[in-house]
CSV table of C-alpha atoms in Angstrom, one decimal:
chain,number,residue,atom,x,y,z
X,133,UNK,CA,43.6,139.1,164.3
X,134,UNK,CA,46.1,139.6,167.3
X,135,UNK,CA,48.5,139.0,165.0
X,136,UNK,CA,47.8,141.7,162.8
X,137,UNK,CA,47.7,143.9,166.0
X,138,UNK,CA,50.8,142.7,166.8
X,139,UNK,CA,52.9,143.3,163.9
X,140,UNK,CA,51.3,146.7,163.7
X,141,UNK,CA,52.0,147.9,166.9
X,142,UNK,CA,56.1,146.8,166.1
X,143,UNK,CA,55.7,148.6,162.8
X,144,UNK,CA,54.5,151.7,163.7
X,145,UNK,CA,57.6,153.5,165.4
X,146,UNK,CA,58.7,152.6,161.9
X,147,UNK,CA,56.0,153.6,159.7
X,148,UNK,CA,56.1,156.7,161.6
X,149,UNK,CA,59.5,157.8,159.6
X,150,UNK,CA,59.4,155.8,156.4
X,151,UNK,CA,55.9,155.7,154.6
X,152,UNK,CA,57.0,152.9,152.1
X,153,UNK,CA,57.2,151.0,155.4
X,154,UNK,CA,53.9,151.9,156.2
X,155,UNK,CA,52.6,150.8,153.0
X,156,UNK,CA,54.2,147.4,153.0
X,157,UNK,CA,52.7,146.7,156.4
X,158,UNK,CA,49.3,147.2,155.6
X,159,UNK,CA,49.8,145.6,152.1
X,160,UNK,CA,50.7,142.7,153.9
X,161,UNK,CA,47.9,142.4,156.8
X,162,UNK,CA,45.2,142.9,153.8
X,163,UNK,CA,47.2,139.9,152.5
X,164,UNK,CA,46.7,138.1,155.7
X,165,UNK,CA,43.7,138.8,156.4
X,166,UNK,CA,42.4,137.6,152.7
X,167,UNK,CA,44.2,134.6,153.5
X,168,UNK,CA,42.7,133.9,157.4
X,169,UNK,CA,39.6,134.3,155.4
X,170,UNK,CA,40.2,132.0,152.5
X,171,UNK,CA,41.5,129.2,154.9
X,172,UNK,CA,38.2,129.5,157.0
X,173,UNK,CA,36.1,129.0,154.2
X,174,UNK,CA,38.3,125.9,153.3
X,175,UNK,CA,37.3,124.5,157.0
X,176,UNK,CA,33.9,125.9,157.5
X,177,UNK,CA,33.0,123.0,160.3
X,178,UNK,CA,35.8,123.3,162.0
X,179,UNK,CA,39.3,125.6,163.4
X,180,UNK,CA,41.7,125.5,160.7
X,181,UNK,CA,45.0,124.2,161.6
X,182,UNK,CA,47.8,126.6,163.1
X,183,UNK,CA,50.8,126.8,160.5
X,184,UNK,CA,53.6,129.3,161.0
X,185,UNK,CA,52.9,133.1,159.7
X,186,UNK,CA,55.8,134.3,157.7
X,187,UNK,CA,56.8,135.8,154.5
X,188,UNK,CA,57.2,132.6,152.5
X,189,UNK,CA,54.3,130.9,154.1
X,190,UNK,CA,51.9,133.9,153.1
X,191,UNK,CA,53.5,133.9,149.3
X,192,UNK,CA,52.9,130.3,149.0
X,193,UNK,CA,48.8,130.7,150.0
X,194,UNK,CA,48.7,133.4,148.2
X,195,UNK,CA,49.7,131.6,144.8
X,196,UNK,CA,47.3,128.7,145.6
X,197,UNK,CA,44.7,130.6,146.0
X,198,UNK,CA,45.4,132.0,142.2
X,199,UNK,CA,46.3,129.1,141.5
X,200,UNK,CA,42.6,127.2,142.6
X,201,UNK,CA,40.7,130.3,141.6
X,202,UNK,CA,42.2,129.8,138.3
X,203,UNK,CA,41.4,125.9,138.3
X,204,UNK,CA,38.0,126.7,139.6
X,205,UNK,CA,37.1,129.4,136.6
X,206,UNK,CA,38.1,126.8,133.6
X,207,UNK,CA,36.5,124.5,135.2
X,208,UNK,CA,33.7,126.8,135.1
X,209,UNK,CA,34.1,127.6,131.2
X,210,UNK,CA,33.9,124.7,130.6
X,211,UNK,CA,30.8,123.5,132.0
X,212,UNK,CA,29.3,126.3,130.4
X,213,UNK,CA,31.2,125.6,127.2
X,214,UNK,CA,29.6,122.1,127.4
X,215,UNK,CA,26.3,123.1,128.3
X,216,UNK,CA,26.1,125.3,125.4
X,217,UNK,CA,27.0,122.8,123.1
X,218,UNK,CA,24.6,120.5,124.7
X,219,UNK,CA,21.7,122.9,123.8
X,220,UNK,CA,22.7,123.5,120.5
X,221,UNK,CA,23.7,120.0,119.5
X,222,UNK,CA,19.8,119.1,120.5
X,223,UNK,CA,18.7,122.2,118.7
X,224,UNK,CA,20.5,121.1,115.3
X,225,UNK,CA,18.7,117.6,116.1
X,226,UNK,CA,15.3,119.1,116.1
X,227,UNK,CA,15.8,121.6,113.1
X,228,UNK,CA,17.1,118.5,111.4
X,229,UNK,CA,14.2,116.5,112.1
X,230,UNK,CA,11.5,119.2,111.6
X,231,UNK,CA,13.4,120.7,108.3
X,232,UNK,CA,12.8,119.8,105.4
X,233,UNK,CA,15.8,119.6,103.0
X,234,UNK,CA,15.2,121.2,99.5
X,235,UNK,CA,18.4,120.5,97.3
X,236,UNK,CA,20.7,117.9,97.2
X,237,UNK,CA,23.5,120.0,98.6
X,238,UNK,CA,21.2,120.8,101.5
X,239,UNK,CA,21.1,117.3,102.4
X,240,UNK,CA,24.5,116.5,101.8
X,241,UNK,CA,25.5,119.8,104.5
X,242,UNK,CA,23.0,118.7,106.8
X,243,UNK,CA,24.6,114.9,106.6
X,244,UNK,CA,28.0,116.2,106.9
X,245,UNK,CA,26.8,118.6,110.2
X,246,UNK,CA,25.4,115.6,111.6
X,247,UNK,CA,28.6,113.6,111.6
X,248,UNK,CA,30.8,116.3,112.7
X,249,UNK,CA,28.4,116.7,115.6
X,250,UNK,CA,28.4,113.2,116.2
X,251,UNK,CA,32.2,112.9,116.3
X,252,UNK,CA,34.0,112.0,119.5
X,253,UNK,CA,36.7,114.7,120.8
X,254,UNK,CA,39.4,112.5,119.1
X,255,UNK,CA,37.9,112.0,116.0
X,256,UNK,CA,36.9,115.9,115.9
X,257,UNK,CA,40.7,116.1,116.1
X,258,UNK,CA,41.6,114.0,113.8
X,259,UNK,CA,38.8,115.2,111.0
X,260,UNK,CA,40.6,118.8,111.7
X,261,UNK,CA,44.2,117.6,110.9
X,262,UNK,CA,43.7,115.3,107.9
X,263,UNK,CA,41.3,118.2,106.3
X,264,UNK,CA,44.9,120.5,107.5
X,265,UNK,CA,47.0,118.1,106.1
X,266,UNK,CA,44.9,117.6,102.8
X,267,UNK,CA,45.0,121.7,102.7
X,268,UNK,CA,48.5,121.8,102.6
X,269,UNK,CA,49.4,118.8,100.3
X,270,UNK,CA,46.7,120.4,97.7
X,271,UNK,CA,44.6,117.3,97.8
X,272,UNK,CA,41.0,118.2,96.3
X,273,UNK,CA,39.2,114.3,97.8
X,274,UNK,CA,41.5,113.4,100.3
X,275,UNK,CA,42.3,109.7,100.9
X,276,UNK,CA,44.2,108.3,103.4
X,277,UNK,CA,46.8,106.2,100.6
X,278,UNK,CA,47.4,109.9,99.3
X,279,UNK,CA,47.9,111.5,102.2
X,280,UNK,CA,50.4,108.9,103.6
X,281,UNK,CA,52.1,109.3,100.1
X,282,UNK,CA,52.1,112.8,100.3
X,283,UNK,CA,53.7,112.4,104.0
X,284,UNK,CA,56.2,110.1,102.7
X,285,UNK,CA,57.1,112.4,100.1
X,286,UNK,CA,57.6,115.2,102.3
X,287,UNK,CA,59.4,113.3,105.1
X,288,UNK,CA,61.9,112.3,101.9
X,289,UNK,CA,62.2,115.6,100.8
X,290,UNK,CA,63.1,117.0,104.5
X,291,UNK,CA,65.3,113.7,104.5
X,292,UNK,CA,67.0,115.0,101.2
X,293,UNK,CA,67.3,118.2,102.3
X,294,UNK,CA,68.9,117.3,105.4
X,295,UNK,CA,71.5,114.9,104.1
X,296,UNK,CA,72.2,118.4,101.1
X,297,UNK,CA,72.5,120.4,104.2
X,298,UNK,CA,75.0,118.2,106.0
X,299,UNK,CA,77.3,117.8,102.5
X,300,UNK,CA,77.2,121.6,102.4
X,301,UNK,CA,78.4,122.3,105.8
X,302,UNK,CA,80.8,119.4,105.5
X,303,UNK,CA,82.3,121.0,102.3
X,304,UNK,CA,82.1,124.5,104.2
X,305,UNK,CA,83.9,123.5,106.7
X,306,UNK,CA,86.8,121.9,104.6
X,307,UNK,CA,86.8,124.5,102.5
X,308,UNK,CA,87.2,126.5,105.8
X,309,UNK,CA,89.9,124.1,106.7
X,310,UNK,CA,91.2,124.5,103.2
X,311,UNK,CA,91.5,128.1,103.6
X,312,UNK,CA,92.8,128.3,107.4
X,313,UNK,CA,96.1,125.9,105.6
X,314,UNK,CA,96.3,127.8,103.0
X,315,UNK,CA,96.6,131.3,105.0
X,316,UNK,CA,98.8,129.7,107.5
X,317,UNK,CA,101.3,128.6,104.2
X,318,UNK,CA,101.2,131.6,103.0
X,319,UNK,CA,102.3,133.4,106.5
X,320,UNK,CA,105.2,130.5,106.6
X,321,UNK,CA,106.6,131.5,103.1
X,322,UNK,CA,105.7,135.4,104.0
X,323,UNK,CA,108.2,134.8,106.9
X,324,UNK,CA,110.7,132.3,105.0
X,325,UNK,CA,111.4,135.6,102.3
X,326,UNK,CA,111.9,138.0,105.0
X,327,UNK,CA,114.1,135.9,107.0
X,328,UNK,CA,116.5,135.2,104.2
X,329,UNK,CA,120.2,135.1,104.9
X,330,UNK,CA,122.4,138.1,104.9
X,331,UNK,CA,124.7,136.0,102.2
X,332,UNK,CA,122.9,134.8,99.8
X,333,UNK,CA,123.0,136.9,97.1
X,334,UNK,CA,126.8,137.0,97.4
X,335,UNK,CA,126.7,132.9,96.9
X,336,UNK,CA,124.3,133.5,93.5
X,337,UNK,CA,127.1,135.7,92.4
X,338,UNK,CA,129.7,132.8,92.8
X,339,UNK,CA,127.3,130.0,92.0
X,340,UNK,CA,126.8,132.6,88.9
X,341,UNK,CA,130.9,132.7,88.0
X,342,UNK,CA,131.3,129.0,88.8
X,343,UNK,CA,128.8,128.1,85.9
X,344,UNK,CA,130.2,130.5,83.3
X,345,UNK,CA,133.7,128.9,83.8
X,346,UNK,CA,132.5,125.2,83.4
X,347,UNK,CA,130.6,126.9,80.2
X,348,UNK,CA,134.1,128.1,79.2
X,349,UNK,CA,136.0,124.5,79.9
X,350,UNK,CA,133.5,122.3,78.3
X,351,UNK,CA,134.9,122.3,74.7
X,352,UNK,CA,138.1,121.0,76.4
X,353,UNK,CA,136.1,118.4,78.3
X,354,UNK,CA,134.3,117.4,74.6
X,355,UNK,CA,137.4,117.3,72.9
X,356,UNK,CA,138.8,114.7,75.6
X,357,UNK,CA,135.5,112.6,75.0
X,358,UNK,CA,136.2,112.6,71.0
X,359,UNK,CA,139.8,111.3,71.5
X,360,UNK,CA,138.8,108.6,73.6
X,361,UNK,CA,136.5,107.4,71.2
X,362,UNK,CA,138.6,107.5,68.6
X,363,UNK,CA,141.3,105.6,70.3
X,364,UNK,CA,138.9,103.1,71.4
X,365,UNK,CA,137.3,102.7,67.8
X,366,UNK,CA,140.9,102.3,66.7
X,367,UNK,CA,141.9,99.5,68.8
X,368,UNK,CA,141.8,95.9,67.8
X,369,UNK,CA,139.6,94.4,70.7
X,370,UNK,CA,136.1,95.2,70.5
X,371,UNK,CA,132.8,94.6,72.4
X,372,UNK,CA,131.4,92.0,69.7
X,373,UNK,CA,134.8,90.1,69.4
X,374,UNK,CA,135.0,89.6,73.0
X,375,UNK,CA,131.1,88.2,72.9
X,376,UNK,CA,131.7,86.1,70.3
X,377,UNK,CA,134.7,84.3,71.7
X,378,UNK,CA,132.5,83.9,75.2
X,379,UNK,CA,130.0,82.4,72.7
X,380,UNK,CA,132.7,79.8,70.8
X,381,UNK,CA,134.2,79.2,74.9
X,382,UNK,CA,130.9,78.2,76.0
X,383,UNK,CA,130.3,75.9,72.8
X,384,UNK,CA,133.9,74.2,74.1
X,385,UNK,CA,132.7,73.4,77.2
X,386,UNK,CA,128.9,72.3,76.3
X,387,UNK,CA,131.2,69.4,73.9
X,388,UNK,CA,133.6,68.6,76.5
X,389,UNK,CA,130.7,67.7,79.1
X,390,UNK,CA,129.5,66.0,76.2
X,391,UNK,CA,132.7,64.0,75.0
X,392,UNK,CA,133.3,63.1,79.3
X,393,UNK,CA,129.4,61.7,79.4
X,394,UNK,CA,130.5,59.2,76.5
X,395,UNK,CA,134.1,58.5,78.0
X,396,UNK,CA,132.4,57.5,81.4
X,397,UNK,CA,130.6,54.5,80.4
X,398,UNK,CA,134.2,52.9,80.0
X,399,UNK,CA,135.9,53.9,82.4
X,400,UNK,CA,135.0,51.2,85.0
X,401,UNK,CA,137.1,48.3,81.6
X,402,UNK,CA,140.8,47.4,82.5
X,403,UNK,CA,143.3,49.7,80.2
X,404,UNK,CA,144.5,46.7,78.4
X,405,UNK,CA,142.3,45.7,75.1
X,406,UNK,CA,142.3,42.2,75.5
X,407,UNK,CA,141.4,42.0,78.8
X,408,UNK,CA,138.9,44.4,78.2
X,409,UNK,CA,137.4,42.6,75.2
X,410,UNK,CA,137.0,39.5,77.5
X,411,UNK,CA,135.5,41.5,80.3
X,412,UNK,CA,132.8,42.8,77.4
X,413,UNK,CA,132.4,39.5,76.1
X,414,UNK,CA,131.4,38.0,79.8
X,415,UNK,CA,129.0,41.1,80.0
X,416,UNK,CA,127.6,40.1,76.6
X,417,UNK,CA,126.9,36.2,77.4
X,418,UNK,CA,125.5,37.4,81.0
X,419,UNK,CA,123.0,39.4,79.1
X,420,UNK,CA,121.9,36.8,76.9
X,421,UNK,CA,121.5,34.4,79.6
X,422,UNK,CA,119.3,36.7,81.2
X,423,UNK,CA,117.3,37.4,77.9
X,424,UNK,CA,117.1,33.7,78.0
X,425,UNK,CA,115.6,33.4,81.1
X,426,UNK,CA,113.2,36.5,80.8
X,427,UNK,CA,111.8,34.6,77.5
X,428,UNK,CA,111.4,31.0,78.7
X,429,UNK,CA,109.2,32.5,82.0
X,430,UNK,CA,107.4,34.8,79.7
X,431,UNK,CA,106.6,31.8,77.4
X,432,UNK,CA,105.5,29.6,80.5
X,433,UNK,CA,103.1,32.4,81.8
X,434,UNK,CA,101.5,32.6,78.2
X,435,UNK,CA,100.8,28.6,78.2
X,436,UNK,CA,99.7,28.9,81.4
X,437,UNK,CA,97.2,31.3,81.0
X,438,UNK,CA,96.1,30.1,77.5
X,439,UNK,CA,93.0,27.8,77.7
X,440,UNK,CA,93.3,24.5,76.2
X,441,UNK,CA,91.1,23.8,73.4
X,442,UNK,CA,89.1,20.5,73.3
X,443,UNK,CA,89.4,18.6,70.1
């Protein structure tokens, strides 16, 4: 305790003049000194090993002596908690074995105690949340099939609800969108009419005058229009005569490439007729021979091919 000693002695000029000083001080050595005492009963065959004595060190054991002290009373509750359900667990066992049930419904509660007392901590937990979850889905005989289709149902409503959710704050923020374009519009034509020029309603004046006096010429203009018409309905050359001599030039032509497709076969015979008779006449007796020749081999191929019949 010399250090307790110690720091006293260099408080106490202090503590002298400032009471909160004072106080502090010996808040801290009873501090210390509950802590020189916990650490000895941590070590109780032996010194406890030196650490260093300041501020933080003493904050640190302080909070895990709370902190096992807290450890230490659960750990307490729930032996206790266990032991008591030890004690009436073997009660229940010996009422249930020395009882005898009356009604059917007395049996059936005793059964059902039984199993819930023989229940491990998991299934305990899991009895407790299907008999939660049959509560809230309004089941009267729970099954398992109905409580996963009731789950299914519900995760697709939440699913639903979600995807709703997301539509609606996509459409609220484009009506958002919408409405931010629209405003900002607006401000542009706001500032478009007030910064009109200085001289524009001077040009809708002319603009104005300039119309009325092509309103005033435009009889003279129509009258113009009438006259040409007439001169052009008077005139000899029309639109359908010129058509149909195109049509009767193009008939000329089709017969002259006609007539020049007929003239060109002779073309190649000597301008004198006798001398072109001749010419024919060779072409004539060339062609026959040929004819001749064509028939005689055709002939031949026939015999040849034919079979000869036996007599």
């Amino acid at each position: 305790m010399a250090h307790l000693r110690d720091s006293l002695e260099a408080s106490a000029p202090a503590s002298m003049f400032s009471p909160s000083v004072a106080r502090i001080a010996a808040t801290e050595a009873r501090d210390w000194s509950f802590v020189d005492c916990w650490v000895a009963s941590q070590f109780p065959d032996r010194q406890p090993p030196p650490f260093e004595r300041n501020a933080d060190t003493l904050k640190t054991l302080l909070a895990l002596i709370s902190f096992k002290d807290t450890a230490s009373e659960e750990a307490r509750l729930l032996a206790r908690i266990d032991r008591d359900a030890l004690g009436l667990l073997s009660q229940s066992r010996d009422s249930a074995a020395t009882a005898r049930p009356v009604t059917m419904a007395a049996m059936r509660d005793s059964l059902l105690n039984i199993i819930e007392q023989e229940l491990s901590k998991e299934g305990s937990i899991a009895l407790h949340y299907m008999s939660s979850m049959a509560v809230s889905a309004k089941v009267t005989l729970p099954e398992p099939e109905q409580l996963c289709a009731a789950v299914l149902d519900t995760q697709s409503a939440i699913f639903e609800t979600e995807q709703m959710t997301f539509r609606a704050e996509s459409l609220e923020r484009h009506i958002h969108s919408e409405i931010v374009r629209a405003n900002s519009l607006l401000n542009t034509i706001h500032e478009d009419i007030c910064n009109l020029p200085e001289g524009l309603g001077k040009r809708n004046l002319e603009l104005q005058r300039t119309v009325k006096a092509m309103t005033a010429q435009s009889p003279e203009y129509e009258r113009r229009i009438a006259a040409l018409k007439a001169s052009a309905a008077s005139s000899d050359l029309t639109v359908h005569g010129i058509i149909q001599e195109e049509q009767d030039y193009l008939a000329l032509l089709e017969k002259r490439k006609l007539l020049e497709k007929r003239i060109s076969i002779f073309r190649r015979l000597p301008s004198d007729p006798e001398l072109a008779r001749n010419e024919l006449n060779a072409y004539r007796k060339e062609l026959q021979g040929i004819t001749s020749r064509r028939d005689a081999a055709f002939q031949g191929l026939v015999e040849r091919e034919t079979p000869v019949k036996r007599r």
